[in-house]
Short mmCIF file of C-alpha atoms and ligand atoms in Angstrom, two decimals:
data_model
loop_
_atom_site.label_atom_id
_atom_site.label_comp_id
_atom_site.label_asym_id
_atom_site.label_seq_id
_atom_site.Cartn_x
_atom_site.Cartn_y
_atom_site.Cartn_z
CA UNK A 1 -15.19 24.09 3.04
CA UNK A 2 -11.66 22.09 3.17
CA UNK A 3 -10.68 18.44 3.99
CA UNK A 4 -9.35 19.99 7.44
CA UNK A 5 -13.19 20.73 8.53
CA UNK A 6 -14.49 17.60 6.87
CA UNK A 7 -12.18 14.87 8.22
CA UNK A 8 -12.45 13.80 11.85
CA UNK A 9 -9.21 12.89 12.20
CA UNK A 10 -9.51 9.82 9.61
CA UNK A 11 -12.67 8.98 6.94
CA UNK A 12 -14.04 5.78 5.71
CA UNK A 13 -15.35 6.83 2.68
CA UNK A 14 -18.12 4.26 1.25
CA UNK A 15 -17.45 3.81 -2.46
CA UNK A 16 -21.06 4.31 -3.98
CA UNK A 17 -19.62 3.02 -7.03
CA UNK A 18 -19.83 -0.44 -5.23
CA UNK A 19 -23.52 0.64 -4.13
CA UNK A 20 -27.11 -1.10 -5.08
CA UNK A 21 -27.15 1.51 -7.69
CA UNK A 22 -30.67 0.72 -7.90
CA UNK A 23 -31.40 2.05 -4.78
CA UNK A 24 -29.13 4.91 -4.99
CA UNK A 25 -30.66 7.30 -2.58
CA UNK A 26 -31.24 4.87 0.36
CA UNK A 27 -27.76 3.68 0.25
CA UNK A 28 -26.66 6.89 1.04
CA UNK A 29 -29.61 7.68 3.56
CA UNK A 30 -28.55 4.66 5.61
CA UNK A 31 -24.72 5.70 5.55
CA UNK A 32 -25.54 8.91 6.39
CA UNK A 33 -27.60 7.77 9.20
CA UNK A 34 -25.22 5.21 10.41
CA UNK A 35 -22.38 8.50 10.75
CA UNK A 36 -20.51 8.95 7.42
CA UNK A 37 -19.27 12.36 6.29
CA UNK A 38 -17.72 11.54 3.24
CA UNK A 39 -18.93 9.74 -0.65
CA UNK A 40 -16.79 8.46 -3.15
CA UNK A 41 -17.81 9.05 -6.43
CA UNK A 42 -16.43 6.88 -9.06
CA UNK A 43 -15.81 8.10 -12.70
CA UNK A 44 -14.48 6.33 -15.55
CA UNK A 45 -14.46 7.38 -19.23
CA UNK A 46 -14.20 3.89 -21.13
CA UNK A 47 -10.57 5.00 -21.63
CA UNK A 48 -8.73 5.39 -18.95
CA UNK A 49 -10.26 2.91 -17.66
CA UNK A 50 -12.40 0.22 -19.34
CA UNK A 51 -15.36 0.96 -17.78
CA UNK A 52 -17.71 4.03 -18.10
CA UNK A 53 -19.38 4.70 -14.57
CA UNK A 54 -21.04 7.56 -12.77
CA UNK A 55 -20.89 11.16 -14.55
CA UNK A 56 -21.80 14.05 -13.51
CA UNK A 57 -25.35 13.86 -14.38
CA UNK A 58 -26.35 11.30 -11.62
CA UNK A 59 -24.07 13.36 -9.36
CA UNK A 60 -26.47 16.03 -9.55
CA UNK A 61 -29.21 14.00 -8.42
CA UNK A 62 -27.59 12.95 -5.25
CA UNK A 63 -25.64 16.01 -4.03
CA UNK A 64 -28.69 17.65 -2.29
CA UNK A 65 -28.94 14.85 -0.55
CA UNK A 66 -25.47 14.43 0.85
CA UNK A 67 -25.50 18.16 0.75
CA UNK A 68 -28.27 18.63 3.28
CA UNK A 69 -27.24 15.82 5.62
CA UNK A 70 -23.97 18.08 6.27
CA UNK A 71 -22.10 15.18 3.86
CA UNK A 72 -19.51 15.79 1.19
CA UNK A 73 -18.98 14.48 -2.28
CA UNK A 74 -15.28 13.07 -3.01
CA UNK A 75 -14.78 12.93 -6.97
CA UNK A 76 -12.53 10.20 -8.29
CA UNK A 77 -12.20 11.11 -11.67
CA UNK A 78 -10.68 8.23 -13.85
CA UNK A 79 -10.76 10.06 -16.66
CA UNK A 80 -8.58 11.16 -19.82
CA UNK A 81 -8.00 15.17 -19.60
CA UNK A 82 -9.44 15.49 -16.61
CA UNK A 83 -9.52 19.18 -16.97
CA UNK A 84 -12.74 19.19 -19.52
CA UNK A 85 -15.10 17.91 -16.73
CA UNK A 86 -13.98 19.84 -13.31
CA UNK A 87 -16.58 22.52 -14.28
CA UNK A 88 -19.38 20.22 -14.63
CA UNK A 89 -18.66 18.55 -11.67
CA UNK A 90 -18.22 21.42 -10.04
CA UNK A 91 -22.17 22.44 -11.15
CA UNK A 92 -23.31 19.31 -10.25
CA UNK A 93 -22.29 19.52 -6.61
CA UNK A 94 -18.59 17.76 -6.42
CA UNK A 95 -16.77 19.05 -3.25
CA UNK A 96 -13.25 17.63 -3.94
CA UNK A 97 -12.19 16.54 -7.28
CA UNK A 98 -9.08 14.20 -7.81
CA UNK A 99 -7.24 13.55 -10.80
CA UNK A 100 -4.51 10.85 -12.43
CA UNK A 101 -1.48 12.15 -12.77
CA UNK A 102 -0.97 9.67 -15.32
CA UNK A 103 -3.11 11.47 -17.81
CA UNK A 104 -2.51 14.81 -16.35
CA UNK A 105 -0.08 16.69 -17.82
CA UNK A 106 -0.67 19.96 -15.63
CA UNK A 107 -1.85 19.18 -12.20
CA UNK A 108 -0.85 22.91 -11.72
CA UNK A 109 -3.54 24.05 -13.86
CA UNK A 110 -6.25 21.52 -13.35
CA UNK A 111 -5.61 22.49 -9.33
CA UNK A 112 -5.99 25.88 -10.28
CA UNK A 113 -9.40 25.02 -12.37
CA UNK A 114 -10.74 23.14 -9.35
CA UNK A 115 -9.79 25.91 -6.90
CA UNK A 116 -11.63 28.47 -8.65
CA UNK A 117 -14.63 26.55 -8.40
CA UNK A 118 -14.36 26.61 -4.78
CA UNK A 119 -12.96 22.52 -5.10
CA UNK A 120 -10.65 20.69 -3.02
CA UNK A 121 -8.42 18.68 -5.15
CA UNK A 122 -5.77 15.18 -5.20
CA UNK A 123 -3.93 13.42 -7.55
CA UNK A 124 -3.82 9.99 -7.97
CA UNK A 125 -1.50 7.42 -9.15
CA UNK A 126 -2.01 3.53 -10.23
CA UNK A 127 0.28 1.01 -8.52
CA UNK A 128 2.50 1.30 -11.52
CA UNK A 129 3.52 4.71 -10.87
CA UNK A 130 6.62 6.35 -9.95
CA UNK A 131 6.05 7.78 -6.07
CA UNK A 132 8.61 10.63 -6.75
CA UNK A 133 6.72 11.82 -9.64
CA UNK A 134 3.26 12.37 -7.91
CA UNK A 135 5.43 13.42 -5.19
CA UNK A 136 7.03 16.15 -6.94
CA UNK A 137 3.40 17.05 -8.81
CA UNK A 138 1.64 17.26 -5.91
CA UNK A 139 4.11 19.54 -3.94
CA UNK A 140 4.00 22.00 -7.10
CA UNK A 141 0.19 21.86 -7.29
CA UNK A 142 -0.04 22.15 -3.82
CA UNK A 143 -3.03 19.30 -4.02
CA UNK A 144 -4.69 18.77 -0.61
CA UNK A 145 -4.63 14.57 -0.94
CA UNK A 146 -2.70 12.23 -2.80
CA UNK A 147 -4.58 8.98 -3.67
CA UNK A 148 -2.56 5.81 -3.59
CA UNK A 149 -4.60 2.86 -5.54
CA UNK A 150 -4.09 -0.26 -3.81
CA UNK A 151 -5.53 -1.93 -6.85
CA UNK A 152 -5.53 -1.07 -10.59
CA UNK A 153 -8.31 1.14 -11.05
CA UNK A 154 -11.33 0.16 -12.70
CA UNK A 155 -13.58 -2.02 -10.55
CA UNK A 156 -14.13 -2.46 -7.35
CA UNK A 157 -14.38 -5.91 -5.47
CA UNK A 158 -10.56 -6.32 -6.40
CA UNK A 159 -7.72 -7.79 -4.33
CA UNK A 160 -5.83 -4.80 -2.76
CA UNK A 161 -2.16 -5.08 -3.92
CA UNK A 162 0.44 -5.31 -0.35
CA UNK A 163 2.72 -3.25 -2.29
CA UNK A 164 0.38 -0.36 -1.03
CA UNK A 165 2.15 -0.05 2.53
CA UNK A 166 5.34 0.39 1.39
CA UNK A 167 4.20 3.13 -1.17
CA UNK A 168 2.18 4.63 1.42
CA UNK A 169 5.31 5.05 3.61
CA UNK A 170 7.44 6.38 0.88
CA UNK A 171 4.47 9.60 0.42
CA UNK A 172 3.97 9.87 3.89
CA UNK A 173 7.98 10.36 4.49
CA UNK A 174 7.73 12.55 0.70
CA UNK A 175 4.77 14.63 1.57
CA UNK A 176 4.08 17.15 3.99
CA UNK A 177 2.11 16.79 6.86
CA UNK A 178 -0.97 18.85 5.72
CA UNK A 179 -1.48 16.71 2.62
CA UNK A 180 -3.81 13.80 3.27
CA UNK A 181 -2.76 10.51 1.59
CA UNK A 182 -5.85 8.41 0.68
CA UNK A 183 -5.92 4.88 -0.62
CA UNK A 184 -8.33 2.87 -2.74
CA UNK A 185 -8.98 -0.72 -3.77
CA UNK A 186 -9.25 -3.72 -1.55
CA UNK A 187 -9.54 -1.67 1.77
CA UNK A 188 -10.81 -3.79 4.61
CA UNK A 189 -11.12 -4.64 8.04
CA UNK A 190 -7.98 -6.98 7.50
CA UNK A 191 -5.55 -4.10 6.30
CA UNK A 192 -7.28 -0.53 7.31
CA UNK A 193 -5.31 -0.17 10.52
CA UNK A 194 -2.23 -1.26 8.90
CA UNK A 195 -2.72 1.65 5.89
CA UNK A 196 -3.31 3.78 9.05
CA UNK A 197 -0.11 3.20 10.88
CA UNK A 198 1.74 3.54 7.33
CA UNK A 199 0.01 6.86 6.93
CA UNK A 200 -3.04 6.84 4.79
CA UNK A 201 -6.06 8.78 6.35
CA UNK A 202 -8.44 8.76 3.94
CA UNK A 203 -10.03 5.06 3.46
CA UNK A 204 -12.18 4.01 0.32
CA UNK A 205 -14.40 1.00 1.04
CA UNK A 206 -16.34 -0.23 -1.88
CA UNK A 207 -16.97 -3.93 -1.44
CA UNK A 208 -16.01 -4.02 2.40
CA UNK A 209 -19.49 -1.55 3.14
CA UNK A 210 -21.67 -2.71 0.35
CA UNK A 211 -20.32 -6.44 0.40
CA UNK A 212 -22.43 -6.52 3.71
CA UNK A 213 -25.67 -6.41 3.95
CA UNK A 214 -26.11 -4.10 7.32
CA UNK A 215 -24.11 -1.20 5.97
CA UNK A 216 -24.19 0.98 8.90
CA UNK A 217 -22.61 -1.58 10.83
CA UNK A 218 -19.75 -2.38 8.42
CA UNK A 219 -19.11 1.39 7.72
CA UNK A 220 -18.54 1.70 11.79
CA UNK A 221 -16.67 -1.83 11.91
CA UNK A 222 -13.72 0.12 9.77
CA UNK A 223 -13.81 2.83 11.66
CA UNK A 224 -13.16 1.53 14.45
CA UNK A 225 -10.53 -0.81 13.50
CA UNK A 226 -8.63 1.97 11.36
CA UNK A 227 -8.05 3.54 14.65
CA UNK A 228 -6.75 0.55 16.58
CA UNK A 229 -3.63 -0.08 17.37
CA UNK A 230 -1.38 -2.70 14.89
C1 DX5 B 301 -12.23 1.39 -8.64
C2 DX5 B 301 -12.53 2.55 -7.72
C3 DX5 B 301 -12.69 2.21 -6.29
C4 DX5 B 301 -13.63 1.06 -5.98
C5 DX5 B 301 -13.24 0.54 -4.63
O1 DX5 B 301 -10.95 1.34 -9.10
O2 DX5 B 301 -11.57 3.59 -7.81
O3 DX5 B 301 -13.07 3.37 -5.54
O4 DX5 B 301 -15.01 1.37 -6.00
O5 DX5 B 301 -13.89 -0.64 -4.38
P1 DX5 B 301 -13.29 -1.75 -3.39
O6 DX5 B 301 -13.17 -1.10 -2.03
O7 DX5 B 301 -14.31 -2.85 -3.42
O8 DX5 B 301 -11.95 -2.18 -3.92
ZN1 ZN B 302 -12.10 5.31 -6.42
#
């Protein structure tokens, strides 16, 4: 299975990171329920990032889940040497892994690790980082999403960063066509149909699902305003 069978033209995908962890599984029943195809899956290290979040461990007792419900898992790996864990996530049910390319040095081969698991893969880059040199990473790895952070990555619940549009534009005019560009951190219904019109396709929502306490209904709230006109 690819991103081209998976997306309906764009995704919200609820950040379970952001989730009543507690309550895991019924989270994702309701999304599910309320339409959504696509989980982000959070992982930090304690390096990378400060904080260490989800492994694959807990991944593996929430895939069937998602799995039977005709969902997908979307692995945001903010993680040091990525390439030691795509094989465990892999195992534990990941569908698409994506990586930094700020402590990558081989997208190439940690594509090529993903792939022969039977992975989609991305690369990332933190608001910091130079767009030509994803750019030119991602074109070589041939990665099927670049991920834009709109925030510095770590938590969620953050302010998204404007910067983001312009960036956006600059992959979008970079990238070809068939390679998504996602974006993470502060996406809401105040900025998701601008981040449309700029290009992104793929939309994280952590604290703009979870923030709310009908989920289903803020889930379809983005939705709908990704795809309305600026
Ligand atoms: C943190 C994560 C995000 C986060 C998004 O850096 O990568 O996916 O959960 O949360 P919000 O949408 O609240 O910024
Ligand atoms: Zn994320």
């Amino acid at each position: 299975m690819s991103w081209a069978e998976w997306t309906r033209g764009i995704e919200v995908e609820p950040s379970l990171y952001a989730s009543d962890l507690s309550r895991l599984a019924e989270e994702v029943e309701t999304l599910l329920a309320a339409g959504t195809r696509v989980f982000h899956w959070d992982v930090g290290d304690g390096h990378f990032i400060p904080p260490i979040t989800m492994g694959p461990i807990v991944l593996q007792a929430i895939s069937p889940l998602v799995h039977a419900a005709g969902g997908v898992l979307d692995c945001h790996l903010m993680v040091a040497a990525p390439e030691r864990h795509i094989t465990q996530f892999a195992e534990a049910g990941a569908d698409s892994v994506t990586v930094h390319v700020e402590v990558c040095p081989d997208p190439t081969e940690v594509v090529g690790l993903a792939r022969e698991h039977g992975l989609q893969a991305g690369l990332s880059l933190n608001p910091e980082t130079s767009i030509e040199q994803v750019a030119t990473a991602a074109l070589e790895a041939e990665v099927d999403l670049v991920l834009c952070m709109s925030v510095h990555p770590g938590y969620s619940g953050q302010k998204f960063i404007p910067d983001a549009f312009e960036r956006i534009r600059a992959l979008r005019e970079l990238l070809p066509g068939s390679m998504r560009i996602q974006v993470d951190g502060g996406v809401g219904l105040e900025n998701i149909a601008e981040l449309h019109e700029a290009g992104a396709t793929l939309f994280v929502a952590g604290a703009s699902v979870f923030g709310h306490e009908d989920r289903g209904a803020a889930y379809r709230a983005l939705v709908e305003q990704a795809t309305r006109e600026t």
